């Protein structure tokens, strides 16, 4: 028997992209550690590590839609990474999702099928997003 595959998804169940990403992880036969990051946000140090491992900047992880982004003036490009991180710590909804951690790396999975690059196991069958778009065919092959 092989060792279980350790995958973590920073998930928001209200987000379709996040639900689709979680579905594709499970379609690979993997039950990930699901962290509802709005209820249980990562520590600042962990968030800094995740951003670095994903190869992105804090601004690239910042979510605008449905958040206090505008009212906090976060569109100001002169704001430092430290200020952006502080905003994400104070308002976890500003952390874009889903962020997935796997043995193959860390990635902000937007679009959701980006998670396929992080899964060490093949898809076990067809997978369609909630909007009906087929992402994986019956043979488990990415379309």
Short mmCIF file of C-alpha atoms in Angstrom, two decimals:
data_model
loop_
_atom_site.label_atom_id
_atom_site.label_comp_id
_atom_site.label_asym_id
_atom_site.label_seq_id
_atom_site.Cartn_x
_atom_site.Cartn_y
_atom_site.Cartn_z
CA UNK A 1 0.00 0.00 0.00
CA UNK A 2 1.35 3.42 -0.91
CA UNK A 3 1.69 6.26 1.53
CA UNK A 4 -1.25 8.64 1.61
CA UNK A 5 -0.79 11.77 -0.47
CA UNK A 6 -0.74 14.89 1.65
CA UNK A 7 -2.65 17.72 -0.04
CA UNK A 8 -3.91 20.85 1.68
CA UNK A 9 -6.52 23.16 0.17
CA UNK A 10 -7.21 26.59 1.59
CA UNK A 11 -10.89 26.50 0.72
CA UNK A 12 -13.94 28.71 0.74
CA UNK A 13 -17.10 26.60 0.33
CA UNK A 14 -18.92 29.70 -0.97
CA UNK A 15 -16.59 29.88 -4.00
CA UNK A 16 -17.35 27.84 -7.12
CA UNK A 17 -13.70 27.80 -8.23
CA UNK A 18 -12.72 26.47 -4.82
CA UNK A 19 -15.47 23.80 -4.90
CA UNK A 20 -14.40 22.71 -8.42
CA UNK A 21 -10.76 22.47 -7.30
CA UNK A 22 -11.72 20.36 -4.28
CA UNK A 23 -13.79 18.13 -6.58
CA UNK A 24 -10.82 17.48 -8.88
CA UNK A 25 -8.59 16.60 -5.91
CA UNK A 26 -11.20 14.09 -4.75
CA UNK A 27 -11.63 12.83 -8.34
CA UNK A 28 -7.96 11.79 -8.15
CA UNK A 29 -8.83 9.58 -5.17
CA UNK A 30 -7.25 11.97 -2.67
CA UNK A 31 -8.99 13.27 0.43
CA UNK A 32 -7.19 16.52 1.18
CA UNK A 33 -6.86 18.46 4.39
CA UNK A 34 -9.51 21.14 3.89
CA UNK A 35 -8.82 24.40 5.67
CA UNK A 36 -11.66 26.90 5.57
CA UNK A 37 -9.23 29.77 5.73
CA UNK A 38 -11.85 32.41 6.47
CA UNK A 39 -12.71 30.57 9.71
CA UNK A 40 -9.12 29.40 10.34
CA UNK A 41 -6.71 31.74 8.57
CA UNK A 42 -3.05 30.83 8.19
CA UNK A 43 -0.58 32.64 10.40
CA UNK A 44 1.24 35.56 8.83
CA UNK A 45 4.49 33.52 8.68
CA UNK A 46 2.72 30.62 6.97
CA UNK A 47 1.02 32.96 4.50
CA UNK A 48 4.41 34.49 3.62
CA UNK A 49 5.81 30.96 3.08
CA UNK A 50 2.85 29.91 0.90
CA UNK A 51 3.18 33.03 -1.25
CA UNK A 52 6.91 32.42 -1.71
CA UNK A 53 6.43 28.72 -2.50
CA UNK A 54 3.74 29.59 -5.06
CA UNK A 55 6.14 32.01 -6.73
CA UNK A 56 3.70 34.90 -6.53
CA UNK A 57 3.53 38.25 -4.74
CA UNK A 58 1.15 39.24 -1.96
CA UNK A 59 -0.63 41.50 -4.49
CA UNK A 60 -1.17 38.50 -6.80
CA UNK A 61 -2.87 36.65 -3.91
CA UNK A 62 -5.10 39.60 -3.07
CA UNK A 63 -8.76 39.12 -3.91
CA UNK A 64 -10.80 42.14 -5.01
CA UNK A 65 -14.30 40.79 -5.73
CA UNK A 66 -16.60 40.53 -2.72
CA UNK A 67 -14.02 41.94 -0.29
CA UNK A 68 -13.20 45.25 1.42
CA UNK A 69 -10.42 45.78 -1.21
CA UNK A 70 -11.77 49.14 -2.46
CA UNK A 71 -12.80 50.55 0.90
CA UNK A 72 -9.32 49.75 2.28
CA UNK A 73 -7.67 51.47 -0.70
CA UNK A 74 -5.71 48.34 -1.62
CA UNK A 75 -5.63 49.29 -5.29
CA UNK A 76 -2.88 51.77 -4.41
CA UNK A 77 0.15 50.15 -6.07
CA UNK A 78 2.54 52.04 -3.78
CA UNK A 79 1.40 49.93 -0.80
CA UNK A 80 4.12 47.61 0.49
CA UNK A 81 3.83 43.82 0.67
CA UNK A 82 3.80 44.23 4.46
CA UNK A 83 0.69 46.44 4.28
CA UNK A 84 -1.04 43.96 1.95
CA UNK A 85 -0.19 41.05 4.26
CA UNK A 86 -1.53 42.98 7.24
CA UNK A 87 -4.79 43.59 5.36
CA UNK A 88 -5.08 39.85 4.55
CA UNK A 89 -4.47 38.98 8.19
CA UNK A 90 -7.15 41.44 9.33
CA UNK A 91 -9.60 40.39 6.59
CA UNK A 92 -8.95 36.77 5.46
CA UNK A 93 -11.60 37.16 2.72
CA UNK A 94 -8.89 39.19 0.92
CA UNK A 95 -6.85 35.99 0.45
CA UNK A 96 -7.68 34.66 -2.99
CA UNK A 97 -8.60 31.02 -3.26
CA UNK A 98 -8.15 28.18 -3.59
CA UNK A 99 -4.53 27.88 -2.59
CA UNK A 100 -3.39 24.24 -2.85
CA UNK A 101 -0.29 22.70 -1.27
CA UNK A 102 0.91 19.33 -2.58
CA UNK A 103 4.17 17.38 -2.76
CA UNK A 104 4.48 18.87 -6.28
CA UNK A 105 4.25 22.50 -5.18
CA UNK A 106 1.95 25.32 -4.12
CA UNK A 107 -0.40 27.10 -6.48
CA UNK A 108 -3.28 29.53 -6.53
CA UNK A 109 -5.66 27.35 -8.57
CA UNK A 110 -7.45 29.89 -10.73
CA UNK A 111 -8.72 28.48 -13.02
CA UNK A 112 -9.59 25.43 -10.96
CA UNK A 113 -8.07 22.95 -13.44
CA UNK A 114 -4.63 24.36 -12.54
CA UNK A 115 -4.83 21.91 -9.62
CA UNK A 116 -4.30 19.03 -12.07
CA UNK A 117 -0.62 20.08 -12.29
CA UNK A 118 -0.27 19.53 -8.53
CA UNK A 119 -1.86 16.09 -8.26
CA UNK A 120 0.50 13.12 -8.19
CA UNK A 121 -2.46 10.80 -8.89
CA UNK A 122 -4.41 10.58 -12.14
CA UNK A 123 -8.05 11.56 -12.35
CA UNK A 124 -10.24 8.49 -11.83
CA UNK A 125 -12.91 9.44 -14.32
CA UNK A 126 -14.66 12.32 -15.98
CA UNK A 127 -14.97 15.65 -14.19
CA UNK A 128 -17.11 18.61 -15.14
CA UNK A 129 -17.09 21.97 -13.40
CA UNK A 130 -20.27 23.22 -11.77
CA UNK A 131 -21.02 25.23 -14.94
CA UNK A 132 -20.97 21.99 -16.96
CA UNK A 133 -17.57 22.54 -18.62
CA UNK A 134 -15.89 19.15 -19.00
CA UNK A 135 -12.30 19.32 -17.74
CA UNK A 136 -11.41 15.62 -17.64
CA UNK A 137 -12.76 12.92 -19.97
CA UNK A 138 -14.06 9.44 -19.08
CA UNK A 139 -10.51 8.04 -19.28
CA UNK A 140 -9.31 10.56 -16.69
CA UNK A 141 -7.43 12.62 -19.29
CA UNK A 142 -7.35 16.42 -19.11
CA UNK A 143 -9.26 18.01 -21.98
#
